[in-house]
Coordinates of C-alpha atoms in Angstrom, one line a residue:
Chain A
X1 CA 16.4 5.3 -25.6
X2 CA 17.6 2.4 -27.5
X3 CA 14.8 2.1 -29.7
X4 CA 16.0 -0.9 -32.0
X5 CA 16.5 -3.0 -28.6
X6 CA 12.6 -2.8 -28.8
X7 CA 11.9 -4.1 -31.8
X8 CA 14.8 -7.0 -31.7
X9 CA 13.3 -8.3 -28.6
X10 CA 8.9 -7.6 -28.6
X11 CA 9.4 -11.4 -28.8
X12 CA 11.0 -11.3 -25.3
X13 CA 8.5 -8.5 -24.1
X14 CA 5.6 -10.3 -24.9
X15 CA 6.1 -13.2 -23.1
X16 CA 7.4 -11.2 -20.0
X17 CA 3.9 -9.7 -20.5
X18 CA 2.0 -12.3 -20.2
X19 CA 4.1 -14.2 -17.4
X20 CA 3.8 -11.1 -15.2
X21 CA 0.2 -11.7 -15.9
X22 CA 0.0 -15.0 -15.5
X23 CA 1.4 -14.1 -12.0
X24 CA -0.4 -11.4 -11.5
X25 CA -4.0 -12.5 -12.1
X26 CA -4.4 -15.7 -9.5
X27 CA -3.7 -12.9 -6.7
X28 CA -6.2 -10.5 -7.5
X29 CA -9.1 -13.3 -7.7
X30 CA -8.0 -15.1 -5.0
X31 CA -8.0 -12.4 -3.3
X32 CA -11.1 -10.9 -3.7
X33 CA -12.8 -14.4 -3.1
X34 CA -11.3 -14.5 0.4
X35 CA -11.7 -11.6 1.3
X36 CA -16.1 -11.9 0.7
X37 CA -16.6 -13.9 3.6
X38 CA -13.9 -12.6 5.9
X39 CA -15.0 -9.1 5.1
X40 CA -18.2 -10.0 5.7
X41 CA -18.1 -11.7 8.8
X42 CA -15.9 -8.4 9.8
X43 CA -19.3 -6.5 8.9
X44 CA -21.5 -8.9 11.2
X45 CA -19.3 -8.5 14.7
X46 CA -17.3 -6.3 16.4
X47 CA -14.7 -8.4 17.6
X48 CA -14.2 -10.4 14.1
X49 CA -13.7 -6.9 12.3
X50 CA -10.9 -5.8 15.4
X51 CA -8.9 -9.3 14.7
X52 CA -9.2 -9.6 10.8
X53 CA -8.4 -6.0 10.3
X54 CA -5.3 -6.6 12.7
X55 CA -4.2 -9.5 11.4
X56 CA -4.5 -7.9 8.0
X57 CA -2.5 -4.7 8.9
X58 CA 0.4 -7.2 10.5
X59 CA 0.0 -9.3 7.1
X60 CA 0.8 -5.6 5.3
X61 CA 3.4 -4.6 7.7
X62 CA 5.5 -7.4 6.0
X63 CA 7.8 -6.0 3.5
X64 CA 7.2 -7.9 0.2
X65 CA 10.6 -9.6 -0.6
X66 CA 10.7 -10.8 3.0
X67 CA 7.3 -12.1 2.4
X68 CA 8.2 -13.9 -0.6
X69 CA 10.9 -15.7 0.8
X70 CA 9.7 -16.8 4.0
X71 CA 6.4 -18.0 1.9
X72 CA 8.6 -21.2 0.7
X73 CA 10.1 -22.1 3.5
X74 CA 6.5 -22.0 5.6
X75 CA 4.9 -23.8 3.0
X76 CA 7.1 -26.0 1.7
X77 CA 8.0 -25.8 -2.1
X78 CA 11.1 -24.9 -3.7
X79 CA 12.4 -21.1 -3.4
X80 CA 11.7 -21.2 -7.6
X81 CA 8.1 -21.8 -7.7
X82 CA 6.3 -19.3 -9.0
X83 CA 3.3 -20.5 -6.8
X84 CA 5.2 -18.5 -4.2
X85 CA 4.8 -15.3 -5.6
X86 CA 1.2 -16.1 -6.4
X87 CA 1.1 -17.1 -2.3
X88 CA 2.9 -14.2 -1.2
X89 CA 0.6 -11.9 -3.2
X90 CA -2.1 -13.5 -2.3
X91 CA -1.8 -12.5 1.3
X92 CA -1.2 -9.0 0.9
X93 CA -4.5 -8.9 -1.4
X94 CA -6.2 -10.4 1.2
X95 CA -4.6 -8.3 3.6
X96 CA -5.7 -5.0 1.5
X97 CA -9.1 -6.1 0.4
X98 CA -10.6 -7.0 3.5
X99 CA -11.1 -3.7 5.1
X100 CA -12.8 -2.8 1.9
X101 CA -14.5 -5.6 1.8
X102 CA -15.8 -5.0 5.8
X103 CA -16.7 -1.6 5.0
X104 CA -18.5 -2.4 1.8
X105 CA -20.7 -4.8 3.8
X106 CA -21.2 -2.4 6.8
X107 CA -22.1 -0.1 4.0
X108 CA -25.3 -1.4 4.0
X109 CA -28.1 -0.1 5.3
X110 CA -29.4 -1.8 7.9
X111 CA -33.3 -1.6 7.1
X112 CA -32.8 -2.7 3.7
X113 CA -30.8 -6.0 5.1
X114 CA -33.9 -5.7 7.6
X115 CA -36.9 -5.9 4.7
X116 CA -35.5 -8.4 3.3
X117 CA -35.4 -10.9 6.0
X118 CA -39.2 -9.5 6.5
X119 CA -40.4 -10.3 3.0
X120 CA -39.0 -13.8 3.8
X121 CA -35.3 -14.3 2.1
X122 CA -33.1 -17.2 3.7
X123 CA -30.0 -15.5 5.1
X124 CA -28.2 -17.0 2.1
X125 CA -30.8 -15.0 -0.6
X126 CA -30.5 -12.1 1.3
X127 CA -26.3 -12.0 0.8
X128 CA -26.8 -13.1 -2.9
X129 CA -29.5 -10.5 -4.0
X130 CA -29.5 -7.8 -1.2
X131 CA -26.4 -7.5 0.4
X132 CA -23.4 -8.5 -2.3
X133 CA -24.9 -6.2 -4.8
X134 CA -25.2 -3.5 -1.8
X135 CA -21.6 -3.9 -1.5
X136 CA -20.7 -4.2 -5.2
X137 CA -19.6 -0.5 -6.0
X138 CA -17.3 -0.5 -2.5
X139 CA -15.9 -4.0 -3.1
X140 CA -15.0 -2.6 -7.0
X141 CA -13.1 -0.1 -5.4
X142 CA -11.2 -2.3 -3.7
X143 CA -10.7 -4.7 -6.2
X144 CA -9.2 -1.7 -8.3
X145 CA -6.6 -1.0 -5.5
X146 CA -5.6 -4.6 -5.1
X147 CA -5.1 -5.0 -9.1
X148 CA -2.8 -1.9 -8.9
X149 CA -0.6 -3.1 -6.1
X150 CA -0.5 -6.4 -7.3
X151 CA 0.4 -5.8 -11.0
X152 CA 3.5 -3.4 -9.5
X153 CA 4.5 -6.0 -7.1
X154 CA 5.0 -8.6 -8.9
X155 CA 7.9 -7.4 -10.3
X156 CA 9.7 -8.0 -7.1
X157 CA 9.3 -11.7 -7.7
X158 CA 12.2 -10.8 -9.9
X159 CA 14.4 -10.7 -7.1
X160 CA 13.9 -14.5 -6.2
X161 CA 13.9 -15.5 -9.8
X162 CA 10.8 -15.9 -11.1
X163 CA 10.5 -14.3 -14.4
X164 CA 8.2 -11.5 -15.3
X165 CA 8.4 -7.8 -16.4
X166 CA 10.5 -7.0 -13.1
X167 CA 13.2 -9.2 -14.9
X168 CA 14.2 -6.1 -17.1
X169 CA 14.7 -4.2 -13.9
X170 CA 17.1 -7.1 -12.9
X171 CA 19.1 -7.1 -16.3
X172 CA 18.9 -3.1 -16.6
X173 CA 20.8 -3.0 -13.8
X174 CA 23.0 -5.3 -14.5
X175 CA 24.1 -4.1 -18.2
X176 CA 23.2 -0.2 -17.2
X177 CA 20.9 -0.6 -19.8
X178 CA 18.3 2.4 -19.5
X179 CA 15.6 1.3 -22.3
X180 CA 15.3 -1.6 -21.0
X181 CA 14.3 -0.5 -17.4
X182 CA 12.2 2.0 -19.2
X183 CA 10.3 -0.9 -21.1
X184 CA 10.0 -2.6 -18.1
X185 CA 7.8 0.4 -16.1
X186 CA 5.9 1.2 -19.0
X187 CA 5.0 -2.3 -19.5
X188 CA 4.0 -2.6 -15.9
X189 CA 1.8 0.7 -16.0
X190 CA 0.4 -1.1 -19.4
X191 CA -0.6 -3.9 -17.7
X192 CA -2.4 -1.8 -14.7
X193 CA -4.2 0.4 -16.4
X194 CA -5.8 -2.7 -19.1
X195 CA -6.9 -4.6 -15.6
X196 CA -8.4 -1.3 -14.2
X197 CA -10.1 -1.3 -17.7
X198 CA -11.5 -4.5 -17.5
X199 CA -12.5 -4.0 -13.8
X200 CA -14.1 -1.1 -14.3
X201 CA -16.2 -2.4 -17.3
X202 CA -16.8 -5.5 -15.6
X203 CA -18.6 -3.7 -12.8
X204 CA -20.4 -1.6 -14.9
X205 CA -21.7 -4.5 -16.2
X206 CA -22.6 -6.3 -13.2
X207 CA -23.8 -2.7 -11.8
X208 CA -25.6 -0.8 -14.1
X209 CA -26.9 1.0 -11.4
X210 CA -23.6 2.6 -10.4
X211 CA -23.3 4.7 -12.6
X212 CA -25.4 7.6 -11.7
X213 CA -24.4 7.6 -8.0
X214 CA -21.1 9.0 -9.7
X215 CA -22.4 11.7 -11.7
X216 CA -24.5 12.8 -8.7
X217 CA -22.0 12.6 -6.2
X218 CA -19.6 15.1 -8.3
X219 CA -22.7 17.5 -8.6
X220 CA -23.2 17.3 -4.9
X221 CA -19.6 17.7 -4.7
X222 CA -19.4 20.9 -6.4
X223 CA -22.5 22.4 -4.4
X224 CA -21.0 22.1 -1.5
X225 CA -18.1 23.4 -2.9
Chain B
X1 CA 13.9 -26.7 10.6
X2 CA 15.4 -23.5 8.7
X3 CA 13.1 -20.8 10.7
X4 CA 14.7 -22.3 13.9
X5 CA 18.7 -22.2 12.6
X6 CA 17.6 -18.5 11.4
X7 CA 16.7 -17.5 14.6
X8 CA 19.7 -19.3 15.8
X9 CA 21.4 -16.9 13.5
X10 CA 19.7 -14.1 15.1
X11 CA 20.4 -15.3 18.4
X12 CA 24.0 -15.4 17.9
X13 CA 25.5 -12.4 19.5
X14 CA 28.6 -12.7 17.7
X15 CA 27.0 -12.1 13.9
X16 CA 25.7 -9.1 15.0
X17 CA 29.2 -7.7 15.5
X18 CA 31.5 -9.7 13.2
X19 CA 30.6 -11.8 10.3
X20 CA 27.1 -10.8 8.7
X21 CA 27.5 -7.5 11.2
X22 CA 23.4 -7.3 11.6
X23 CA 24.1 -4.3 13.9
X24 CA 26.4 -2.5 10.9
X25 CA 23.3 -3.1 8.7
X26 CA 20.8 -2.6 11.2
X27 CA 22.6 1.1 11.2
X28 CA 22.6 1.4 7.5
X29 CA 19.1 0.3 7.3
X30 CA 17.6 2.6 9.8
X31 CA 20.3 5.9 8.4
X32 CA 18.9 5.9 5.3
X33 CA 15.0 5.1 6.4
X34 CA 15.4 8.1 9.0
X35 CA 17.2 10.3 6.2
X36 CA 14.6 9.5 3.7
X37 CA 11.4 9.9 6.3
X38 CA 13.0 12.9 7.8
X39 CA 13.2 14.6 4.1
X40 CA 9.7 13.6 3.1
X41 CA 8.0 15.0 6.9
X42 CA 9.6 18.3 5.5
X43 CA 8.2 18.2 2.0
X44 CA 5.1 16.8 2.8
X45 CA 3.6 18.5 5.7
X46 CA 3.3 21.9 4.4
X47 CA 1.8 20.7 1.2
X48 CA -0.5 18.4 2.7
X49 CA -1.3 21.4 5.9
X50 CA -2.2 23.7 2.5
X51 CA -4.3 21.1 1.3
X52 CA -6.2 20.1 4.2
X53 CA -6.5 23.8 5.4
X54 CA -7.6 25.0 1.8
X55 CA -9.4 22.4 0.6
X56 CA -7.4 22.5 -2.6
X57 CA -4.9 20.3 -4.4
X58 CA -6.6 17.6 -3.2
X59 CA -6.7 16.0 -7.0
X60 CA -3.5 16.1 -7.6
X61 CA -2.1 14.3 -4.3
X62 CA -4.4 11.4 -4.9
X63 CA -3.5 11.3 -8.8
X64 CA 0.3 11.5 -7.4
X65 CA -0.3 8.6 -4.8
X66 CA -2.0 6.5 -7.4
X67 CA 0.5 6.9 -9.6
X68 CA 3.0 5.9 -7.3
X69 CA 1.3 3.2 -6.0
X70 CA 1.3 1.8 -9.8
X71 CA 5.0 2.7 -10.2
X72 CA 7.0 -1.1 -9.5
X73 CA 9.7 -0.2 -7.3
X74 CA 12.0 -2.1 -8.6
X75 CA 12.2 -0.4 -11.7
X76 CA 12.2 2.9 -10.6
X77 CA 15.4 2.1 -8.5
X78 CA 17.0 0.5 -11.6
X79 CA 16.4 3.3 -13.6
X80 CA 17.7 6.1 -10.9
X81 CA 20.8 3.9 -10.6
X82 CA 21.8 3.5 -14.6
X83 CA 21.2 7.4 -14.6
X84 CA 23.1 8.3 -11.2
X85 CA 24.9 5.1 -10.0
X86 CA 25.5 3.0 -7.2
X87 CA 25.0 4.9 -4.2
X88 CA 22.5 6.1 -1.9
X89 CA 21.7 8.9 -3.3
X90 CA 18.9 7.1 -5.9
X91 CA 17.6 4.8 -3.1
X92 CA 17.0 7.9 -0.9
X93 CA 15.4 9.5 -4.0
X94 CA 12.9 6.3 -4.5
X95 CA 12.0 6.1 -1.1
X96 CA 11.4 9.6 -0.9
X97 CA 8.8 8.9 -3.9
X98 CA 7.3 6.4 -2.2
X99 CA 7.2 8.2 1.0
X100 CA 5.3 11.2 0.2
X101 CA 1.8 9.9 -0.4
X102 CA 0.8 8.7 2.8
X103 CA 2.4 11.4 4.5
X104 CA 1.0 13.7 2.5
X105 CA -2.7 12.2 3.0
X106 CA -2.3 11.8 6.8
X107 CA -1.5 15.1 6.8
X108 CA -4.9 16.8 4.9
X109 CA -6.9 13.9 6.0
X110 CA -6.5 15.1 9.1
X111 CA -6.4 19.0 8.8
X112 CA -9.6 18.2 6.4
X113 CA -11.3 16.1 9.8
X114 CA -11.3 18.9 12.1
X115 CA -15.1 20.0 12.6
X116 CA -15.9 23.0 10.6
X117 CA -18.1 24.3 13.3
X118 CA -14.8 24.1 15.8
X119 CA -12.4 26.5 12.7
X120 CA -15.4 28.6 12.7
X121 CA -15.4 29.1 16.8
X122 CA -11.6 29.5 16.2
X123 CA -12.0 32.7 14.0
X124 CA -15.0 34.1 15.6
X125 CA -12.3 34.1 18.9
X126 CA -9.9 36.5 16.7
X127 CA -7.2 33.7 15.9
X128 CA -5.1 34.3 13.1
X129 CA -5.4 31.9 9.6
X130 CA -2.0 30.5 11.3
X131 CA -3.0 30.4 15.2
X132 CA -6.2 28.2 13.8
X133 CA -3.4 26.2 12.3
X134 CA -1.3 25.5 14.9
X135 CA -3.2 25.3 17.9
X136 CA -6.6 23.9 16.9
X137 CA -6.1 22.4 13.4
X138 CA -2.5 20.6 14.3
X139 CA -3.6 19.5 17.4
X140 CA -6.9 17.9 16.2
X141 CA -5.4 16.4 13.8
X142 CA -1.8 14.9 15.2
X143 CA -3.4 10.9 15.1
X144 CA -3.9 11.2 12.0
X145 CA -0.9 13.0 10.7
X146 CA 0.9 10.2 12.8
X147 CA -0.9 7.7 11.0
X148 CA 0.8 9.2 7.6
X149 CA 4.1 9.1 9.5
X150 CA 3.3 5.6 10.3
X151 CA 2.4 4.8 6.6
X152 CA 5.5 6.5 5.5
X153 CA 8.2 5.2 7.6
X154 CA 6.9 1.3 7.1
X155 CA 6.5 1.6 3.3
X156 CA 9.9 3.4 3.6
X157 CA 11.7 0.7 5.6
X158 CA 10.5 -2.2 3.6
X159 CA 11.5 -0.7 0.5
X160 CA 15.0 -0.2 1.6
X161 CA 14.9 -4.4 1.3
X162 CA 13.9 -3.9 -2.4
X163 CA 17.1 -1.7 -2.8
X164 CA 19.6 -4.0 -1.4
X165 CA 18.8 -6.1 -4.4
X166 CA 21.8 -3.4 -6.4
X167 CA 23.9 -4.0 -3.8
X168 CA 23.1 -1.5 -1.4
X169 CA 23.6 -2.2 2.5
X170 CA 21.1 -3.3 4.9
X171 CA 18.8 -6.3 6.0
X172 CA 17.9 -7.0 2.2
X173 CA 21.3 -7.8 1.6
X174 CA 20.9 -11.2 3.7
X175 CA 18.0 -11.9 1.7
X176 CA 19.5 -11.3 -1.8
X177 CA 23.0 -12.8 -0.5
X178 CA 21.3 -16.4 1.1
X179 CA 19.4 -16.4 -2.7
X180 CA 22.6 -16.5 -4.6
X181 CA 24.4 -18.4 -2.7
X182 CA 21.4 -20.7 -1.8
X183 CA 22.3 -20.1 2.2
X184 CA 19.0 -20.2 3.3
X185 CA 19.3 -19.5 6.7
X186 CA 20.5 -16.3 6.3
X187 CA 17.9 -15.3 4.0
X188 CA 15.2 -16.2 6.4
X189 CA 17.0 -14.2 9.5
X190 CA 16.9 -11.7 7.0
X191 CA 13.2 -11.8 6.3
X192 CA 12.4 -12.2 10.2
X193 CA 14.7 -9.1 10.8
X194 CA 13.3 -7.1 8.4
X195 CA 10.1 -8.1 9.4
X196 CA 10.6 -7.9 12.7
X197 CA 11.7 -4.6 12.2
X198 CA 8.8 -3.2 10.4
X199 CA 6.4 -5.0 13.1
X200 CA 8.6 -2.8 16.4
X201 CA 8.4 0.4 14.1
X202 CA 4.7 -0.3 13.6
X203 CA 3.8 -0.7 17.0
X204 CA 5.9 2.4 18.4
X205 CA 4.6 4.6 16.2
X206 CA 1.2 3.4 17.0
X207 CA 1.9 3.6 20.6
X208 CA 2.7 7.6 19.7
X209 CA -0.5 8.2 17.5
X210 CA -2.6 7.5 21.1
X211 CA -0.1 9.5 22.8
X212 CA -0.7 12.1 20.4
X213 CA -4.5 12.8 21.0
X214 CA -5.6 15.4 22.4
X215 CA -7.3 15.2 25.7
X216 CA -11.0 15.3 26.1
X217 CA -11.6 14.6 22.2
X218 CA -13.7 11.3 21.6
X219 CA -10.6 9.3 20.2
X220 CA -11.3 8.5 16.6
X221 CA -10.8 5.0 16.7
X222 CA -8.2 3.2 14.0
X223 CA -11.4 1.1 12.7
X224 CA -14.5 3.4 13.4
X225 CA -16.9 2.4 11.0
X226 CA -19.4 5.2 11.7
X227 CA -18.1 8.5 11.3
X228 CA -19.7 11.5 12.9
X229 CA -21.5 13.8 9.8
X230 CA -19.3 17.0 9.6
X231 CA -19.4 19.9 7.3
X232 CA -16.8 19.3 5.4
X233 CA -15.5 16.5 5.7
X234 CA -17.5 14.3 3.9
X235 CA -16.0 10.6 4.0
X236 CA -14.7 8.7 6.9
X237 CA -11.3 7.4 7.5
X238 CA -12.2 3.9 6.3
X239 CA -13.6 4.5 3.2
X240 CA -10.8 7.2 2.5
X241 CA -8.2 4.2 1.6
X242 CA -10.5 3.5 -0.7
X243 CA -11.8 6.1 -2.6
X244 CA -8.9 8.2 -3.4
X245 CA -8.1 5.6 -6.2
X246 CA -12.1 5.3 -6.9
X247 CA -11.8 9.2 -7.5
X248 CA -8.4 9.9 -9.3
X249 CA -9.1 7.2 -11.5
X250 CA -12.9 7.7 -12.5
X251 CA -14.2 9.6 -15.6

């Protein structure tokens, strides 16, 4: 380890830290948006759940780089936009969450969705307060999966030159430069682990609720054990 | 339109044997995917047979799969080849990394799936720990140790595009060359190959996973929602993409 290439260039780092955050972040949201009402309609009938989850294991299927570089010539833009990369990874959120998503929703218990139509919600106040928070601690999951591939792919944007932390990878190579590659990873796993912090705290927050099934689960866990 | 000139390019008998040679790296591709698959089949399925058959060790495959799944590809490759070099001995390495965790949880997914209450009638007949193994847990379970084979062998063929990036062979190397030399339409017949690749492995192998079910069991379907309730166990197929992260990464 070269550890004076560190310090000369935490300039460099950071802002390779917050590109490949920058890219990193659109993805995940965007993702998670889509995939509420697709999962959900994938909850609500048969045949919507056997196409969406198709399509989204076909969407999977697609190696990444070959994803990336077919997204600009589909779409339009220049092979340098780093809209691509937020496209590309887009889909493959998409493509990842909404199975969750569809079981989260079908995770719901029927009579519940049920009594609340009979007490009198609207369809739309029974997804808002019933059903959505039903779903939350299934959709957090995930969302936590989704952040994890996402932050780890977009290093391959690299490869069709949009800077981010996957540049080091590039240049390592290049220079056979071990610390730098090294940098690079441990950045990346940085960056995971502070979005599965924030996730995590960001549904406890919205779910206070969820955190006893937890603790009860493990205890159920270890009598059956 | 570039998609049609790239599958012009496809078309073309002649680059596939002189020129961009797609059959030469159609070979290389698939060598080193059926190397690296064939290397992690024999790592992976008596660890994940132990696991699924004991129940334990379960923790530390999911903690190994989310770690890799965190792990950018890219970078492991670079590292491998500063410390070894260019050959394919570090992209067999990565995409032997890569490959183990679904192999390995298609594997004790599946042991773990077969009904208590059937290992039980196994042993009461006088089978052996390794006869319940091989003839009712094995059997039971072949879809879904397909279905890791399945996971495995796509997640290892796409990666091999990744590695062409260092100059290794194979359909990648259309995609990385058409970048640099801004020939697009040879990058995109190298996307559609590669793609089109993953999508004929994808559906064999699925074709295989039905073939692979044993007669007279109610076929598990690939999207059941509503496991049966078994002893042990305790989560369905769906929800068991999920939760491994959900687990390993909780507390």
């Amino acid at each position: 380890m070269n550890w004076g290439w560190i310090g000369s260039n935490a300039g460099l780092i950071g802002t390779r830290v917050l590109e490949h955050v920058g890219l990193s972040v659109p993805p995940i949201i965007l993702g998670f948006l889509l995939s509420i009402p697709l999962g959900y309609a994938a909850s609500r009938s048969k045949a919507a759940r056997s196409v969406l989850l198709t399509l989204g294991n076909i969407a999977y299927t697609i190696p990444s780089l070959a994803l990336l570089v077919l997204v600009p010539i589909i779409v339009g833009a220049s092979i340098l936009n780093p809209a691509n990369v937020v496209i590309g990874l887009t889909v493959y959120a998409v493509a990842l969450m909404v199975r969750a998503s569809a079981d989260a929703f079908s995770s719901v218990p029927r009579d519940v969705a049920g009594s609340a139509t009979a007490v009198g919600f609207s369809p739309a106040q029974r997804f808002i307060a019933v059903e959505l928070p039903l779903a939350g601690p299934v959709l957090l999951a995930g969302v936590r999966v989704v952040s994890v591939s996402t932050v780890s792919l977009v290093s391959v944007g690299a490869l069709i030159g949009v800077d981010n932390l996957g540049s080091f990878f590039l240049d390592a190579f290049q220079r056979s430069f071990f610390t730098e590659a090294m940098v690079g990873i441990v950045a990346v796993l940085f960056v995971a682990a502070v979005f599965d912090v924030i996730i995590t705290t960001v549904g406890r927050v919205l779910m206070p609720w969820n955190r006893r099934p937890s603790a009860s689960r493990r205890t159920s866990r270890v009598l059956t054990a | 339109m570039i998609l049609l000139q790239a599958l012009a390019f496809i078309l073309d008998g002649q680059n596939w044997v002189s020129g961009p040679r797609i059959l030469y790296q159609l070979g290389v591709t698939l060598s080193i995917s059926a190397i690296s698959v064939l290397i992690v089949v024999v790592i992976a399925t008596p660890i994940g047979i132990a696991i699924g058959h004991t129940g334990r060790g379960r923790g530390v495959a999911i903690l190994l799969s989310n770690v890799t799944r965190a792990l950018p590809t890219l970078g492991l490759l670079s590292i491998l080849i500063v410390l070894i070099g260019v050959n394919a001995t570090p992209v067999a390495i990565v995409l032997v990394l890569l490959g183990i965790p679904p192999m390995l949880a298609g594997v004790y997914a599946g042991i773990e799936s077969v009904n208590r209450s059937t290992i039980d009638a196994a042993r009461a007949m006088g089978m052996t720990e390794g006869q319940i193994i091989g003839r009712v847990e094995i059997p039971l379970a072949a879809p879904l140790i397909v279905g890791g084979l399945r996971a495995t062998t796509l997640q290892i063929v796409a990666t091999t595009t990744v590695a062409s990036a260092f100059a290794f062979g194979g359909f990648g190397l259309y995609l990385i060359k058409g970048l640099n030399t801004a020939d697009y339409v040879q990058m995109a017949a190298g996307a559609i190959l590669v793609t089109a690749l993953c999508l004929l492995i994808d559906g064999l192998l699925a074709v295989v996973q039905r073939l692979v079910a044993p007669r007279g069991v109610p076929r598990d379907g690939a999207d059941s929602a509503s496991p049966k309730p078994r002893a042990r166990a305790s989560r369905s197929r769906a929800t068991a993409t999920v939760s491994p992260l959900q687990e390993g990464m909780q507390s």
